[in-house]
Short mmCIF file of C-alpha atoms in Angstrom, two decimals:
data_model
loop_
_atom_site.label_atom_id
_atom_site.label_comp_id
_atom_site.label_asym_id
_atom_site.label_seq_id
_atom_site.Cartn_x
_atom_site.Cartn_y
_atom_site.Cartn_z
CA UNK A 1298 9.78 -21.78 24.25
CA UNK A 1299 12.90 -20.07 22.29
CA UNK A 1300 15.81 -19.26 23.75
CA UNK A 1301 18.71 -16.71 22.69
CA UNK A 1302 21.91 -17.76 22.21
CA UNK A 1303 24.86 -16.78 20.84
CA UNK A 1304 25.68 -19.98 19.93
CA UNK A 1305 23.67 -20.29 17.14
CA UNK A 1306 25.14 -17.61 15.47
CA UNK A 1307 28.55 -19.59 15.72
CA UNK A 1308 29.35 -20.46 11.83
CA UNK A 1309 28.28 -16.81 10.71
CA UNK A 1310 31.28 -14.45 10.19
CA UNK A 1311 31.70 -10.65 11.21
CA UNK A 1312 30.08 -8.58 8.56
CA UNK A 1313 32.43 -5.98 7.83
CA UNK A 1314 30.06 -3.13 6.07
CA UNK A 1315 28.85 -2.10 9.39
CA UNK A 1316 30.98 -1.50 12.50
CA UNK A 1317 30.03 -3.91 15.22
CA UNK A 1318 30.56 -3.33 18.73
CA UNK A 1319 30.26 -4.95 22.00
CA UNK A 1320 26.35 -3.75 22.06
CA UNK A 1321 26.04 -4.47 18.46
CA UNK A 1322 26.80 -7.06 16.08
CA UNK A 1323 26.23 -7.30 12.39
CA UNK A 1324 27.07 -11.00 11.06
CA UNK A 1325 26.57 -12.68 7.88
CA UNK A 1326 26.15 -15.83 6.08
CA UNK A 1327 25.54 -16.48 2.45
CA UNK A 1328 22.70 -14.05 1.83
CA UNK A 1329 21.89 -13.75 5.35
CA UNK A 1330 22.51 -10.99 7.64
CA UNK A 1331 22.20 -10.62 11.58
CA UNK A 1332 22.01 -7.43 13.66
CA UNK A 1333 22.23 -8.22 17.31
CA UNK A 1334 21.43 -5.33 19.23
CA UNK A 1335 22.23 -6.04 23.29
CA UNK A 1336 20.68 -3.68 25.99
CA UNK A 1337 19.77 -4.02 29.10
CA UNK A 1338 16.79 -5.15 29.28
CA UNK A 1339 16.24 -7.29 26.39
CA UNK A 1340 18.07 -8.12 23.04
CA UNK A 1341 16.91 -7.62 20.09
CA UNK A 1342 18.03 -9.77 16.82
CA UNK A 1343 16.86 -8.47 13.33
CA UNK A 1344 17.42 -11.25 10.42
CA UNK A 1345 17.50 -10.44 6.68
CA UNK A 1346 18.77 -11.08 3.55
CA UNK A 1347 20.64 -9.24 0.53
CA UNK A 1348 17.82 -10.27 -1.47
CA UNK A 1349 14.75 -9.81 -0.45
CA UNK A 1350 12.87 -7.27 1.45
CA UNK A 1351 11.86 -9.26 4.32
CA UNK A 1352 12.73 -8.42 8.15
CA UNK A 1353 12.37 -11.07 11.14
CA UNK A 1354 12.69 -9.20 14.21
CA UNK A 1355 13.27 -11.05 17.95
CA UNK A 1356 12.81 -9.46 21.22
CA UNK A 1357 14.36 -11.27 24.33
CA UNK A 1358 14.47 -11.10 27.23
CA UNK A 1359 17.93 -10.04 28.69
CA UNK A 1360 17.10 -11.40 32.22
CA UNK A 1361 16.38 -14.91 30.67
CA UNK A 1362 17.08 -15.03 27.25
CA UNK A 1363 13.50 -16.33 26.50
CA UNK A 1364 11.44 -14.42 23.21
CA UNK A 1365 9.01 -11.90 24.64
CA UNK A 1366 8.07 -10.35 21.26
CA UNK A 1367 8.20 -10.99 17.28
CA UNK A 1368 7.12 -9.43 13.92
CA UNK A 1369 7.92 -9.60 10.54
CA UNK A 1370 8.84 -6.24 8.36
CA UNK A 1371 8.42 -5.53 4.44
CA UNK A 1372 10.68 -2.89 3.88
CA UNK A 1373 9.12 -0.40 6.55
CA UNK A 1374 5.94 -1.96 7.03
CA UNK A 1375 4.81 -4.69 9.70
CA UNK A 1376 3.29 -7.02 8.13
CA UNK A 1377 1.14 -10.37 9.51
CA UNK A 1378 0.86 -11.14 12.98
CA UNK A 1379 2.79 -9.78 15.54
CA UNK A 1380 3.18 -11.85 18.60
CA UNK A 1381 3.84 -11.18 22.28
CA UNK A 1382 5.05 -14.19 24.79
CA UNK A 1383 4.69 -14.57 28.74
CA UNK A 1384 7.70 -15.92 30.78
CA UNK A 1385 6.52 -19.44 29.85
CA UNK A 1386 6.08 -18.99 26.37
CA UNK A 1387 2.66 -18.57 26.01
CA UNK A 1388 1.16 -16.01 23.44
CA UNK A 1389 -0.46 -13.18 25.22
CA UNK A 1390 -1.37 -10.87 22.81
CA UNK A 1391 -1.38 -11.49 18.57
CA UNK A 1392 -1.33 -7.76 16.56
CA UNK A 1393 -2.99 -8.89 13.04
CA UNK A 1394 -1.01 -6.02 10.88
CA UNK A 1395 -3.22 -7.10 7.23
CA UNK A 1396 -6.29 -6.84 8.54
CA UNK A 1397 -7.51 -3.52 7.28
CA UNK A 1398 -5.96 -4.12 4.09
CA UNK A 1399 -8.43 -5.98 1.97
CA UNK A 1400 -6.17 -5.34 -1.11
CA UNK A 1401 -3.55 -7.91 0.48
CA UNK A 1402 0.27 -7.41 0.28
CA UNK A 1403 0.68 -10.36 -1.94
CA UNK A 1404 -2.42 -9.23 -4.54
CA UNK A 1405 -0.39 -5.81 -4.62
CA UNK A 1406 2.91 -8.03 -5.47
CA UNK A 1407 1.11 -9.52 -8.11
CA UNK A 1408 -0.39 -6.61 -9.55
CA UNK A 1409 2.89 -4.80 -9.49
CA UNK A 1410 4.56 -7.29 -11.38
CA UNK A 1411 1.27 -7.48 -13.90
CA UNK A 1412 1.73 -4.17 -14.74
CA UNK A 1413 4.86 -2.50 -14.41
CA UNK A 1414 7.33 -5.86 -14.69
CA UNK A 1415 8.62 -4.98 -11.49
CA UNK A 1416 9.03 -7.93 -8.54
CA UNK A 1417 8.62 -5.78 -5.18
CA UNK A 1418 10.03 -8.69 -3.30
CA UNK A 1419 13.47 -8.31 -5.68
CA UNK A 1420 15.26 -5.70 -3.14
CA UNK A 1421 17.80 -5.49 -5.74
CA UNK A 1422 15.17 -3.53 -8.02
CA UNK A 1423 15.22 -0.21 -5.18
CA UNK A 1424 12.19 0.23 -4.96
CA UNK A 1425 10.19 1.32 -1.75
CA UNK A 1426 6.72 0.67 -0.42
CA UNK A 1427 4.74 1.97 2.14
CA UNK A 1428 1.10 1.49 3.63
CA UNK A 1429 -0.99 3.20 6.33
CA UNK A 1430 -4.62 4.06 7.14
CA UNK A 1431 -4.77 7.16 5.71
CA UNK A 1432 -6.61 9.55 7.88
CA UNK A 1433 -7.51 12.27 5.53
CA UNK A 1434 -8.68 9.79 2.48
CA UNK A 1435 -10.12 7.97 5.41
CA UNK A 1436 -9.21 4.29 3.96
CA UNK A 1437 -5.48 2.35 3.96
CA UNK A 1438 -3.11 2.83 0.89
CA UNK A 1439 -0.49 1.42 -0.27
CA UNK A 1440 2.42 3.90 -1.56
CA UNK A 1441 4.91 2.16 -4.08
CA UNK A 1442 7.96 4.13 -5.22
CA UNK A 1443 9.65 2.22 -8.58
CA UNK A 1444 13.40 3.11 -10.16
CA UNK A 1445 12.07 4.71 -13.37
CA UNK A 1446 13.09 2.60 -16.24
CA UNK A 1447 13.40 5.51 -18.60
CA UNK A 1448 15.62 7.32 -16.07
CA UNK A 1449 16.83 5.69 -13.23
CA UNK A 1450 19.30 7.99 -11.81
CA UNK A 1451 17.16 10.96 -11.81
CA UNK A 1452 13.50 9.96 -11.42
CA UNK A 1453 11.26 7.65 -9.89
CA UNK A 1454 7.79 6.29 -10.76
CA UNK A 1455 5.11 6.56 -8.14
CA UNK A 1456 2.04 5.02 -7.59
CA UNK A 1457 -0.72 5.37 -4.87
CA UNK A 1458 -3.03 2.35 -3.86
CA UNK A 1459 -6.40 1.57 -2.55
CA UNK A 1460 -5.93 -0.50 0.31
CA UNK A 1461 -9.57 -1.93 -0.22
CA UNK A 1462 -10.14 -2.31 -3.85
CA UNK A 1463 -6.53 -2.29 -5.79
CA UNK A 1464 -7.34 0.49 -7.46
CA UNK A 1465 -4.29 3.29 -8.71
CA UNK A 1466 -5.33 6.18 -6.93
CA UNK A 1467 -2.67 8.36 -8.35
CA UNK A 1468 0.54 7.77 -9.93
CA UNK A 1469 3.39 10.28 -11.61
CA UNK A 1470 6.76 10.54 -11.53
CA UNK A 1471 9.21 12.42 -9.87
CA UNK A 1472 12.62 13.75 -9.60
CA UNK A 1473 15.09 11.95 -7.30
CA UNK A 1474 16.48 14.43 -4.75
CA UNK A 1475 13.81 17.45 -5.25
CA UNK A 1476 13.11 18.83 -2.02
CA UNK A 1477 11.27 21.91 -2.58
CA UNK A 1478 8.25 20.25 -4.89
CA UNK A 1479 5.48 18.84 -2.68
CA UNK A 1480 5.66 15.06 -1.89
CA UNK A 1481 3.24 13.27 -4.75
CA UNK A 1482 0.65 12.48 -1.93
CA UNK A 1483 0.15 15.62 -1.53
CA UNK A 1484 0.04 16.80 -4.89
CA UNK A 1485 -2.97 13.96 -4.45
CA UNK A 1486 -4.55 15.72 -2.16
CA UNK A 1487 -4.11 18.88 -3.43
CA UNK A 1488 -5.70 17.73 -6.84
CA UNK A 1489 -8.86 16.24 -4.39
CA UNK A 1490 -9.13 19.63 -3.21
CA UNK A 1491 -9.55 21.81 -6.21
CA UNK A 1492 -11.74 18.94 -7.70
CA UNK A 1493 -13.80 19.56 -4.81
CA UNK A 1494 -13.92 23.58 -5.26
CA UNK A 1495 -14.38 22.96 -8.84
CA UNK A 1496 -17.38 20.32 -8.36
CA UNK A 1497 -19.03 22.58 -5.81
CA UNK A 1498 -18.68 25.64 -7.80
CA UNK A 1499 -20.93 27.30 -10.26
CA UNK A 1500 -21.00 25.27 -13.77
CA UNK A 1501 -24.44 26.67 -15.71
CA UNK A 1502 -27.79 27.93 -15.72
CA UNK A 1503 -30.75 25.16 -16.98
CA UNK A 1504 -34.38 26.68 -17.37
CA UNK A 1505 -33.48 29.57 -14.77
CA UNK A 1506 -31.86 26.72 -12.36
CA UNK A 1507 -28.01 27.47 -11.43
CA UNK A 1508 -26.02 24.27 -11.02
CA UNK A 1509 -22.73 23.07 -9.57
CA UNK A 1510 -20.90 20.83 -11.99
CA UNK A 1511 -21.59 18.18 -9.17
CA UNK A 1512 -25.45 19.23 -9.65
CA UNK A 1513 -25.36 19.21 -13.31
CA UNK A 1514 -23.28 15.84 -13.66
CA UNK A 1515 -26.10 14.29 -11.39
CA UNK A 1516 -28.90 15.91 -12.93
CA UNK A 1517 -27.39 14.59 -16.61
CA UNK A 1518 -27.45 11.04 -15.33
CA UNK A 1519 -31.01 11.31 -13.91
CA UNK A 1520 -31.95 12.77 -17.05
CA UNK A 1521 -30.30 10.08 -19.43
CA UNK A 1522 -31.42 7.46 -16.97
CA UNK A 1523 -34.92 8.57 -17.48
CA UNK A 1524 -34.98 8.72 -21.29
CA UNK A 1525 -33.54 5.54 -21.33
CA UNK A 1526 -36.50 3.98 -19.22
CA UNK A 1527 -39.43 5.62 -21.74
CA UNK A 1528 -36.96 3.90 -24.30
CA UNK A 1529 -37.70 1.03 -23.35
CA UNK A 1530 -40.96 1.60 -22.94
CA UNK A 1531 -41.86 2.76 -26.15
CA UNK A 1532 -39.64 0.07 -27.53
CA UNK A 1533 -41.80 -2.46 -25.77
CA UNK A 1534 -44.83 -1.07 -26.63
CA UNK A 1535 -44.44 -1.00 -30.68
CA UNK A 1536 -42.87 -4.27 -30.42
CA UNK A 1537 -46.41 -5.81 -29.18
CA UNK A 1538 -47.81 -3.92 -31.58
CA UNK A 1539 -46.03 -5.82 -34.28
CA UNK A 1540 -46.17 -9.18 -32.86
CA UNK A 1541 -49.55 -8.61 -32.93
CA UNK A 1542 -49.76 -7.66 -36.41
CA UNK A 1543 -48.05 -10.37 -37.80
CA UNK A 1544 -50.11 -12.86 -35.90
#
């Protein structure tokens, strides 16, 4: 079982770019930093570092001092398995935060830093990222915000995720600060929509028929599909022809 105690903390030195109080204490060492937050009922003690991205974050118990609760934080996100303890130390309930995202956080890593040069877990490089299970695409995403390289101080590069396959959704870029424009997930959804009007609107007239351009598009690939099948057929047919002839 783990324990609180200030004691550990006891070769770390005040870190003075935050204000600490008796209720709160920001401490550093190296590239580590501490935020101690006492209540109470429990205390909680986030750990990170001036590098990276990463959050560990300790509930205990006030009462006892003994860890009730743990997670780990990307930025914003909860990532792997949170945990919950008993009294005694025993795990009562495990929170698996990944599992919906089949596109994991480390394949996104990867493919960030394939393609755009950028290491998300560098925090030095600003950037942000966000994920969620996106009720109205009705699948999780992964939102990454990048510091443009063409202009950092004014615009950022955007890109939206597939939480299942990988695939970029969307991406644009936009201008730091610019509160009036809508966000660029929902100039995403806003493009789905009028895609959608403009699929289930009217595209043509075929022999008398009126189609959609959804209709048409699917009627096209039925079409080619077909032609492509008698093809073959007539390929296959003239070819035993010939081997026939030459036997």
């Amino acid at each position: 079982m783990e324990y609180f105690t200030i004691e550990k903390y006891k070769d770390w030195e005040i870190d003075t770019d935050h204000s600490s109080s008796e209720n709160r204490k920001f401490l550093k060492k190296d590239n580590e930093r501490v935020q101690i937050l006492f209540d109470t009922e429990d205390i909680q003690v986030e750990r990170t570092s001036i590098l990276n991205p990463y959050k560990k974050v300790q509930v205990f118990r006030s009462s006892t001092k003994n860890l009730y609760a743990e997670g780990i934080e990307f930025y914003q996100i909860w990532i792997g398995i949170d945990k919950d303890y008993d009294e005694v130390g025993k795990v009562i309930e495990e929170r698996d935060n990944d599992k919906p995202y089949i596109f994991s956080l480390q394949q996104l890593i990867e493919k960030i830093k394939k393609e755009q040069d950028i290491d998300l877990e560098d925090l030095t490089k600003k950037s942000i990222v966000d994920r969620r299970e996106d009720t109205a695409l009705q699948k999780p995403i992964y939102e990454v915000h990048l510091e443009s390289k063409k202009s950092p101080d004014y615009q950022t590069d955007y890109f939206l995720i597939d939480g299942i396959t990988g695939e970029v959704l969307f991406e644009t870029i936009y201008f730091n600060r610019d509160e009036k424009s809508p966000t660029p997930y929902y100039q995403y959804l806003r493009l789905l929509k009028n895609k959608e009007i403009e699929d289930n609107s009217y595209y043509k007239s075929y022999k008398g028929k009126d189609y959609t351009k959804k209709e048409w598009e699917a009627f096209e690939e039925e079409w080619y599909r077909d032609f492509e099948e008698k093809k073959e057929g007539r390929n296959f047919f003239w070819d035993n022809i010939f081997k026939k002839l030459n036997e």
